[in-house]
Coordinates of C-alpha atoms in Angstrom, one line a residue:
Chain A
M1 CA 149.5 59.0 127.9
D2 CA 152.4 56.8 129.1
T3 CA 154.0 54.6 126.4
T4 CA 152.9 51.0 128.3
F5 CA 149.8 51.8 128.1
V6 CA 149.8 53.6 123.8
L7 CA 151.3 49.6 123.9
L8 CA 148.8 47.6 125.9
S9 CA 145.5 49.0 123.9
I10 CA 148.0 48.8 120.6
A11 CA 148.5 44.9 121.9
K12 CA 144.8 44.3 123.2
I13 CA 143.2 45.7 119.3
A14 CA 145.2 43.1 118.1
V15 CA 144.1 40.5 120.0
V16 CA 141.1 41.9 119.5
W17 CA 141.2 42.1 115.7
G18 CA 143.5 39.2 115.4
G19 CA 140.9 36.7 117.1
V20 CA 137.5 38.4 114.9
L21 CA 138.5 38.9 112.2
T22 CA 140.6 35.3 112.4
G23 CA 136.8 33.8 113.7
A24 CA 134.7 36.0 110.8
A25 CA 136.9 33.6 108.5
I26 CA 137.3 30.2 110.6
L27 CA 132.6 30.3 110.8
V28 CA 132.6 31.2 107.1
L29 CA 133.6 27.9 106.6
A30 CA 131.5 26.6 109.4
E31 CA 128.1 28.1 108.1
R32 CA 129.3 25.7 104.5
R33 CA 129.9 22.8 106.7
I34 CA 127.0 23.1 109.2
S35 CA 124.4 23.4 106.8
A36 CA 125.8 21.1 104.5
W37 CA 125.4 18.7 107.9
I38 CA 121.7 20.0 107.8
Q39 CA 121.4 19.0 104.5
N40 CA 122.5 16.4 103.7
R41 CA 125.6 16.7 102.0
L42 CA 129.3 16.4 102.3
G43 CA 130.2 20.9 102.3
P44 CA 133.4 22.4 101.0
N45 CA 136.0 19.6 101.6
R46 CA 138.8 19.9 99.0
V47 CA 141.1 22.4 99.8
G48 CA 143.1 21.6 103.0
P49 CA 142.9 18.8 105.7
F50 CA 139.4 18.9 106.6
G51 CA 138.2 21.9 104.4
L52 CA 140.1 24.3 106.9
L53 CA 142.1 26.5 104.3
Q54 CA 138.6 26.6 101.5
S55 CA 138.5 30.9 103.6
A56 CA 142.3 31.3 102.8
A57 CA 141.9 30.5 98.8
D58 CA 137.9 33.2 98.9
V59 CA 140.1 36.0 99.9
V60 CA 142.5 35.1 97.7
K61 CA 139.8 34.7 94.4
L62 CA 138.5 37.5 95.9
L63 CA 141.7 40.9 96.3
F64 CA 142.2 39.2 92.8
K65 CA 138.8 40.3 91.5
E66 CA 138.2 43.2 88.6
D67 CA 136.6 45.9 91.3
I68 CA 133.6 46.6 88.7
V69 CA 131.8 50.3 89.4
P70 CA 128.8 50.8 87.6
T71 CA 128.7 53.2 85.2
A72 CA 125.9 55.4 87.0
A73 CA 126.6 54.4 90.0
N74 CA 127.9 57.4 93.0
R75 CA 131.5 56.7 92.7
F76 CA 132.2 57.7 96.7
V77 CA 129.1 56.0 98.1
H78 CA 129.9 53.5 96.1
D79 CA 133.6 53.2 98.0
F80 CA 132.9 54.8 101.1
A81 CA 129.5 52.6 102.2
P82 CA 132.1 49.1 102.4
M83 CA 134.3 51.2 104.9
I84 CA 131.6 52.2 107.4
S85 CA 130.0 49.2 107.6
I86 CA 133.6 47.6 108.3
T87 CA 134.8 50.3 110.2
V88 CA 131.6 49.5 112.6
A89 CA 132.1 45.9 112.9
L90 CA 135.9 46.1 114.0
T91 CA 135.5 48.3 116.1
T92 CA 132.1 47.1 118.5
F93 CA 133.8 44.7 119.9
A94 CA 136.3 47.4 121.8
V95 CA 134.1 47.8 124.8
I96 CA 133.5 44.3 125.4
P97 CA 135.5 42.6 128.1
F98 CA 137.1 39.2 126.8
G99 CA 138.4 38.1 130.2
D100 CA 139.0 39.5 133.2
T101 CA 142.5 40.7 133.8
I102 CA 145.9 39.3 133.4
E103 CA 148.9 39.5 135.0
A104 CA 151.0 41.1 132.2
F105 CA 154.3 43.6 132.3
G106 CA 154.6 43.5 135.7
Q107 CA 151.0 45.0 135.7
N108 CA 147.2 43.9 136.4
V109 CA 146.1 44.1 132.6
K110 CA 142.0 44.7 132.3
L111 CA 140.6 42.7 129.4
I112 CA 139.3 45.3 127.7
V113 CA 140.3 47.4 124.3
A114 CA 138.4 50.4 125.4
D115 CA 137.3 50.7 129.4
V116 CA 135.0 53.1 129.3
N117 CA 131.4 54.5 131.4
I118 CA 129.3 54.1 128.5
G119 CA 130.2 50.3 127.8
M120 CA 125.9 49.8 125.9
L121 CA 125.5 53.5 124.7
Y122 CA 128.4 53.1 123.0
I123 CA 127.6 49.8 121.3
L124 CA 124.1 50.9 120.8
A125 CA 125.4 54.4 118.7
L126 CA 127.3 52.2 116.4
T127 CA 124.9 49.9 116.0
G128 CA 123.1 53.1 114.6
I129 CA 126.2 54.2 112.5
G130 CA 126.1 50.5 111.1
V131 CA 123.6 51.2 109.4
Y132 CA 124.7 53.7 106.7
G133 CA 127.2 50.8 104.5
I134 CA 123.9 49.2 103.6
T135 CA 121.7 51.5 103.0
L136 CA 124.8 54.1 101.2
A137 CA 125.5 50.7 99.3
G138 CA 121.6 50.5 98.2
W139 CA 121.4 53.4 97.0
S140 CA 125.1 54.7 95.5
S141 CA 124.8 50.9 93.4
N142 CA 122.6 53.0 91.7
N143 CA 120.1 49.4 90.8
K144 CA 116.3 48.8 92.0
Y145 CA 117.3 45.5 93.9
S146 CA 120.5 46.6 95.9
L147 CA 118.5 50.5 96.4
L148 CA 115.1 48.1 98.4
G149 CA 117.9 46.1 100.3
G150 CA 118.6 49.0 101.2
L151 CA 116.1 50.9 101.8
R152 CA 114.7 47.4 103.9
S153 CA 117.4 46.8 106.2
S154 CA 117.2 51.0 107.0
A155 CA 113.7 49.9 108.2
Q156 CA 114.4 46.8 109.6
L157 CA 117.4 48.2 110.7
I158 CA 115.8 50.7 112.8
S159 CA 112.9 49.0 114.3
Y160 CA 114.5 46.5 116.0
E161 CA 116.8 48.6 117.6
L162 CA 114.1 50.5 119.5
S163 CA 113.9 46.7 121.3
M164 CA 117.9 45.8 121.6
G165 CA 117.8 49.4 123.6
L166 CA 114.7 49.0 125.4
S167 CA 116.0 45.2 126.3
I168 CA 118.9 46.1 127.4
I169 CA 117.9 48.4 130.7
G170 CA 116.3 45.7 132.5
V171 CA 119.6 45.3 132.8
I172 CA 121.1 48.8 133.6
M173 CA 117.9 48.6 135.5
I174 CA 119.4 45.5 137.8
S175 CA 122.9 46.1 137.6
G176 CA 122.9 50.1 138.0
T177 CA 125.8 50.4 135.1
L178 CA 126.3 51.2 131.7
R179 CA 130.1 50.1 131.7
L180 CA 130.2 45.8 130.6
D181 CA 132.7 45.3 132.9
E182 CA 130.5 46.1 135.5
V183 CA 127.3 44.0 134.5
V184 CA 130.0 40.8 134.0
M185 CA 131.7 41.4 138.2
H186 CA 127.2 42.5 138.6
Q187 CA 127.0 38.6 137.6
T188 CA 130.0 36.8 139.2
A189 CA 127.9 36.7 142.7
P190 CA 126.5 32.8 143.3
L191 CA 122.7 33.2 142.8
A192 CA 121.5 32.6 146.3
H193 CA 122.9 36.1 147.9
S194 CA 120.0 38.1 145.8
M195 CA 117.2 34.9 146.7
Q196 CA 117.9 36.0 150.2
K197 CA 114.7 38.3 149.3
L198 CA 112.8 36.1 148.7
P199 CA 109.1 35.7 150.9
S200 CA 109.1 33.0 152.4
W201 CA 106.3 31.0 150.4
L202 CA 109.1 30.8 148.3
Q203 CA 112.5 29.9 150.0
W204 CA 111.4 26.5 149.2
L205 CA 114.2 27.9 145.6
I206 CA 117.1 28.6 147.6
P207 CA 118.4 24.9 147.8
V208 CA 116.6 24.0 144.7
A209 CA 118.6 26.9 142.7
G210 CA 120.7 28.5 144.7
W211 CA 124.3 27.1 143.2
L212 CA 123.5 29.1 140.2
P213 CA 125.5 31.9 138.9
S214 CA 123.1 34.9 139.4
W215 CA 123.9 35.6 135.7
N216 CA 121.4 38.4 133.9
V217 CA 119.7 35.3 131.7
F218 CA 117.5 34.0 135.1
F219 CA 116.7 37.8 135.9
Q220 CA 114.9 39.7 132.2
P221 CA 114.7 35.9 130.7
I222 CA 112.0 38.1 128.8
G223 CA 115.0 41.0 128.5
F224 CA 117.4 37.4 127.2
I225 CA 114.8 37.0 124.5
T226 CA 114.2 40.0 122.7
F227 CA 117.8 40.5 123.2
V228 CA 118.4 37.6 121.3
V229 CA 116.3 38.4 118.3
A230 CA 116.1 42.1 117.7
S231 CA 120.2 41.0 117.2
F232 CA 119.4 38.2 114.9
A233 CA 117.5 41.0 112.5
E234 CA 120.9 43.3 113.4
T235 CA 123.0 41.7 111.7
N236 CA 121.0 40.4 109.0
R237 CA 121.0 37.0 109.8
L238 CA 117.9 34.1 109.5
P239 CA 115.1 34.3 109.9
F240 CA 116.3 37.9 109.1
D241 CA 117.8 38.3 106.2
L242 CA 115.2 40.5 103.9
P243 CA 117.9 42.9 103.0
E244 CA 119.5 40.4 101.0
A245 CA 116.6 37.8 100.5
E246 CA 118.2 36.1 97.0
P247 CA 115.3 35.3 95.3
E248 CA 113.6 38.4 95.2
L249 CA 116.3 41.2 94.9
V250 CA 119.2 39.0 93.4
G251 CA 121.8 40.1 96.5
G252 CA 120.3 43.2 98.0
Y253 CA 122.4 45.9 98.8
H254 CA 125.0 44.7 97.8
T255 CA 124.2 43.1 94.8
E256 CA 126.7 45.6 92.7
Y257 CA 129.9 44.1 94.9
T258 CA 133.0 42.9 93.6
G259 CA 136.3 41.5 94.9
M260 CA 137.5 42.3 98.4
K261 CA 134.5 45.2 98.6
F262 CA 131.6 42.6 98.3
G263 CA 134.2 40.5 100.7
L264 CA 134.5 43.9 103.1
F265 CA 130.2 43.6 103.4
F266 CA 131.0 40.1 104.1
L267 CA 133.1 39.7 106.6
S268 CA 131.5 42.8 108.1
E269 CA 128.7 40.4 108.4
Y270 CA 130.2 37.4 110.9
A271 CA 132.0 40.0 112.9
N272 CA 128.7 41.1 113.4
M273 CA 127.6 37.9 114.3
I274 CA 130.8 37.6 116.6
T275 CA 130.3 40.8 118.3
S276 CA 126.5 40.6 119.1
S277 CA 126.9 37.3 120.8
A278 CA 129.4 38.5 122.7
L279 CA 128.0 41.3 123.9
I280 CA 124.9 38.8 124.7
T281 CA 127.4 37.0 126.4
T282 CA 128.1 40.3 128.1
L283 CA 124.5 40.9 129.3
F284 CA 123.0 37.9 129.5
L285 CA 125.3 34.7 130.0
G286 CA 127.5 36.0 132.6
G287 CA 130.4 36.8 130.7
W288 CA 134.4 35.3 131.6
H289 CA 132.3 34.4 134.3
L290 CA 132.4 30.5 134.9
P291 CA 130.3 28.8 138.1
F292 CA 132.9 27.4 140.8
A293 CA 136.5 28.0 138.9
E294 CA 137.4 30.0 141.0
S295 CA 137.8 27.3 144.4
W296 CA 139.3 25.0 141.9
G297 CA 142.8 26.4 143.4
L298 CA 144.8 27.7 140.1
S299 CA 147.8 30.1 140.3
P300 CA 145.8 33.7 139.1
F301 CA 147.7 33.5 135.1
A302 CA 146.3 30.2 134.5
L303 CA 142.6 31.2 136.2
S304 CA 142.4 34.0 133.7
L305 CA 143.7 32.2 130.9
V306 CA 140.6 29.6 132.1
K307 CA 137.8 33.0 132.9
I308 CA 138.9 33.6 128.0
G309 CA 138.5 30.0 127.9
T310 CA 134.8 30.0 128.9
F311 CA 133.9 33.4 127.1
F312 CA 135.4 31.7 124.1
V313 CA 133.5 29.2 124.5
K314 CA 130.6 30.8 125.5
V315 CA 130.8 33.1 122.1
T316 CA 130.6 29.9 120.0
I317 CA 128.5 28.2 121.4
L318 CA 126.0 30.9 120.3
V319 CA 127.5 31.5 117.1
V320 CA 126.7 27.8 115.9
F321 CA 122.9 28.6 117.7
Y322 CA 122.9 30.6 114.4
I323 CA 124.1 29.8 112.6
I324 CA 122.0 26.2 112.9
V325 CA 118.8 28.6 113.4
R326 CA 119.7 30.4 109.7
W327 CA 119.5 26.7 108.3
T328 CA 115.6 25.3 110.1
L329 CA 114.2 28.0 109.3
P330 CA 112.3 29.5 106.2
R331 CA 112.6 34.2 105.6
F332 CA 109.7 36.6 107.7
R333 CA 107.4 37.7 104.7
Y334 CA 108.4 41.4 105.1
D335 CA 104.4 43.2 106.4
Q336 CA 105.4 40.2 109.7
L337 CA 108.6 41.4 110.2
M338 CA 107.5 44.5 110.5
R339 CA 104.5 43.0 112.8
L340 CA 106.4 41.3 115.3
G341 CA 109.6 43.8 115.3
W342 CA 106.6 46.5 116.2
K343 CA 103.2 45.1 118.0
V344 CA 105.0 42.0 119.6
M345 CA 108.5 42.4 120.2
L346 CA 108.3 46.2 121.2
P347 CA 105.5 46.0 123.7
L348 CA 107.0 42.8 125.0
S349 CA 110.3 45.4 126.0
I350 CA 108.7 48.1 127.3
A351 CA 106.9 45.8 129.4
N352 CA 109.9 43.9 130.3
I353 CA 110.9 47.4 132.1
L354 CA 108.7 48.5 133.5
A355 CA 108.2 44.4 135.4
T356 CA 111.7 44.4 136.7
G357 CA 111.1 48.6 137.4
L358 CA 108.3 47.0 140.0
L359 CA 109.8 44.0 141.1
L360 CA 113.5 46.2 142.1
L361 CA 111.2 48.8 144.5
W362 CA 109.2 45.7 146.1
W363 CA 112.7 43.6 146.5
S364 CA 115.3 46.8 147.7
Chain B
M1 CA 151.4 69.7 119.9
D2 CA 150.9 66.4 121.3
L3 CA 147.8 63.8 120.1
F4 CA 144.9 65.1 122.0
T5 CA 145.4 68.6 120.4
I6 CA 146.4 66.9 116.9
L7 CA 143.2 64.6 117.4
F8 CA 140.7 67.5 118.2
Y9 CA 141.7 70.0 115.6
V10 CA 141.1 66.8 113.0
F11 CA 137.3 67.1 114.5
A12 CA 137.5 70.8 114.3
L13 CA 138.3 70.3 110.6
I14 CA 135.8 67.2 109.8
T15 CA 133.0 69.1 111.5
L16 CA 134.0 72.6 109.8
G17 CA 134.5 71.1 106.3
A18 CA 131.3 69.1 106.6
A19 CA 128.7 71.9 107.6
C20 CA 130.6 73.6 104.7
V21 CA 129.4 70.9 102.1
V22 CA 125.9 71.1 104.0
V23 CA 125.7 74.6 103.4
F24 CA 127.0 75.6 99.9
S25 CA 126.4 72.5 98.1
R26 CA 124.0 72.9 95.7
H27 CA 123.5 68.8 94.9
I28 CA 121.3 67.6 97.8
V29 CA 122.1 64.2 99.1
R30 CA 126.0 65.4 99.2
A31 CA 124.8 68.4 101.1
A32 CA 122.7 64.9 103.3
F33 CA 125.9 62.7 103.2
A34 CA 128.0 65.9 104.6
L35 CA 125.7 66.4 107.2
L36 CA 126.6 63.0 109.0
F37 CA 129.8 63.8 109.1
A38 CA 129.5 67.5 109.9
F39 CA 127.2 65.0 113.4
F40 CA 130.1 62.9 113.8
G41 CA 133.0 65.3 114.2
V42 CA 130.4 67.1 116.5
A43 CA 130.3 64.2 118.6
G44 CA 133.6 64.4 118.6
L45 CA 134.3 67.7 120.2
Y46 CA 131.8 66.1 122.3
V47 CA 134.5 63.9 124.1
F48 CA 137.1 66.3 123.4
L49 CA 134.6 68.4 126.1
L50 CA 134.2 65.5 128.2
A51 CA 131.1 64.8 127.8
D52 CA 130.7 61.5 126.8
F53 CA 127.1 60.9 127.3
I54 CA 126.4 63.8 124.9
A55 CA 128.7 62.9 122.8
V56 CA 127.3 59.2 122.6
T57 CA 123.8 60.1 122.1
Q58 CA 124.7 63.1 120.2
L59 CA 125.9 59.4 117.9
M60 CA 122.4 57.3 118.3
V61 CA 119.8 60.4 118.0
Y62 CA 121.3 62.7 115.3
I63 CA 123.5 59.8 112.6
G64 CA 121.8 56.7 113.6
G65 CA 118.2 58.3 113.8
I66 CA 117.1 61.8 111.8
L67 CA 119.2 61.4 109.6
V68 CA 118.9 57.8 108.4
L69 CA 115.3 59.5 107.6
I70 CA 116.4 62.6 106.1
I71 CA 118.7 60.2 104.2
F72 CA 116.1 57.6 103.4
G73 CA 113.7 60.9 102.6
V74 CA 116.3 61.9 99.9
M75 CA 116.9 58.7 98.8
L76 CA 113.2 58.1 97.4
T77 CA 112.3 61.3 96.5
Q78 CA 115.4 61.7 93.8
K79 CA 114.5 58.9 92.9
Q80 CA 111.1 59.4 92.0
I81 CA 111.0 63.0 90.9
N82 CA 113.5 62.5 87.9
V83 CA 114.8 66.4 87.7
D84 CA 118.0 67.1 90.4
I85 CA 116.7 68.5 93.4
K86 CA 119.3 72.0 93.2
T87 CA 119.3 74.0 97.0
S88 CA 119.4 77.4 96.8
P89 CA 118.9 80.4 99.5
V90 CA 115.6 81.3 100.0
Q91 CA 114.0 83.6 103.0
T92 CA 117.4 85.5 103.3
W93 CA 116.5 87.9 106.1
P94 CA 114.9 85.8 108.6
A95 CA 118.2 83.3 108.7
V96 CA 120.7 85.7 109.4
L97 CA 118.6 87.3 111.9
I98 CA 118.2 83.9 113.7
V99 CA 122.1 82.5 112.6
A100 CA 122.7 86.4 113.9
A101 CA 120.9 85.6 117.3
L102 CA 122.5 81.5 118.0
A103 CA 126.1 83.6 116.9
G104 CA 125.3 86.1 119.6
V105 CA 124.3 83.1 122.3
L106 CA 127.2 80.9 121.3
I107 CA 130.5 84.2 121.7
G108 CA 128.7 85.1 125.2
M109 CA 128.7 81.4 126.0
F110 CA 132.3 81.4 124.9
W111 CA 132.9 84.7 126.9
S112 CA 131.8 83.4 129.6
T113 CA 133.1 80.5 130.2
D114 CA 135.8 80.0 132.5
W115 CA 138.7 77.8 130.0
A116 CA 141.5 78.5 131.9
R117 CA 139.2 75.5 134.6
M118 CA 139.1 72.9 131.8
G119 CA 142.6 71.8 133.4
E120 CA 140.8 70.5 136.5
I121 CA 137.8 69.1 135.2
S122 CA 139.2 67.3 133.0
T123 CA 141.3 65.3 135.8
A124 CA 137.7 65.9 138.7
T125 CA 135.7 63.8 136.6
T126 CA 134.3 60.2 136.7
A127 CA 131.2 58.9 134.8
T128 CA 128.4 61.8 133.7
T129 CA 125.8 59.9 133.6
P130 CA 124.7 59.6 136.9
K131 CA 124.4 63.0 137.7
L132 CA 123.1 63.5 134.7
G133 CA 120.0 61.0 135.0
E134 CA 119.8 62.8 138.8
M135 CA 119.4 66.1 138.2
L136 CA 117.1 65.7 134.8
L137 CA 114.5 63.3 137.3
T138 CA 114.4 65.5 140.2
T139 CA 116.3 69.7 139.9
Y140 CA 114.9 70.1 135.4
V141 CA 112.1 67.1 135.6
L142 CA 109.6 70.4 134.4
P143 CA 111.8 70.6 130.9
F144 CA 112.4 66.4 130.6
E145 CA 109.0 65.9 130.7
V146 CA 108.1 69.1 128.7
A147 CA 110.1 67.7 126.0
S148 CA 109.2 64.2 126.1
V149 CA 105.0 65.2 125.5
I150 CA 106.0 67.5 122.6
L151 CA 107.8 64.3 121.0
L152 CA 104.7 62.5 122.1
V153 CA 103.0 65.0 120.2
A154 CA 105.1 65.3 117.4
L155 CA 105.1 61.5 117.2
V156 CA 100.6 61.7 117.3
G157 CA 100.8 64.0 115.1
S158 CA 103.1 62.4 112.0
A159 CA 101.7 58.9 111.9
M160 CA 97.9 61.0 111.2
I161 CA 99.1 62.8 108.8
A162 CA 100.5 59.5 107.3
R163 CA 97.1 57.8 107.7
R164 CA 95.5 60.5 105.9
E165 CA 97.2 60.3 102.9
R166 CA 96.7 57.2 102.5
N167 CA 93.3 57.4 103.1
T168 CA 92.4 60.2 99.7

């Protein structure tokens, strides 16, 4: 390993973690302000201009709070569970490309922390580990509400992980790779390229829709919908927030957590929201790709910055969508959740794989 | 020692230490929890063998699937019965035989592998996933299908057992 590689990796990790953690802090405030706007109230607006320093004040408060561990709790696991949650939340972003390449230190640097061959599987595997943070937190607290929250969450995560993995398979079949940067590259061609193969009675579509970029959302609409729904379930967001349903479970799995240990769960939930929005962007919405940006005649460096900005804007739009959904929809009942997961999402994503396979066979 | 060697020993230590806790611990929850670290360490060792696909599959299947169910079961039964479930050795001789056979196979593999060539492989190998997929659907299609049929049978069987208990 040469030193430049190590230094560049550290720099990229710093950028990603700084982005995700700052983003999470801003998101907490954005969530409270947007919910206030939806419910016709003001929201936190006293700390700093427009309440911008509210998150900083909250973090300081959490850091200085007493760390209370219930007497009957399993101390080691109780301490360990938030570590698992935050580790998973902060490492998932490693394989997501947040830009194309950029000129730095005299070489072309790929804007992705870990450029591995199996990016998509890595994300699915880490989601699987993420279950433990919540399950073990629920069990180790020795509290019935916590245990119920933990059990609900593991059942929910396992059920929706399946349809999440299966809806990615459609994307893998189209792009023929597990590398997320190649998935993005595959989406940069204009749609007209792949529309040449359409049968003659559909050729009129080329002038109508050919100017669109070939983002996977146009090829995989069903996969896109199932993936977005599964991501909502995986991040424990409404309408799938049964693991921490306040009216029935007090706080769910984190009932017995105080101070910064609770803060870590909170932080990882928001970091997961950012990461899953980034993943949706990368897999279905073209990642950093902005149509026609190449034809603006920008310098390579400015173009790289534009691409990073595009990625950022797409992720922001998705995150705001997450927040608006949370404050619009009511919560599912548990049996509805399971029925949706196993009787609607799973058959739908399997049918999607079948349809994708047939279409690919027919087109090639 | 370079960084890779140190990391290898860290992962080996995690695997062996956690495996020892799994075997020797009398507290079943602690054993199940230690299994998490054992599986994780093994996944790390697969990465050192350049088997990236196997490593991630190890995480997905064993940690993300099987161990969740084990921990589920342990967590629920321990709370309900109000008795500490302790593990103790049973069926010592069959276990000794099976472990001896397994150890024989592993040591045989260890001797027959040409470790000196591992250096060349590490520079030559690119992505293992496409080749694995091709081989599973051409050369090894029969074992692959047999495994999937066995899994299907297990799925149907477990669903049947779960249903029957609810009716009685």
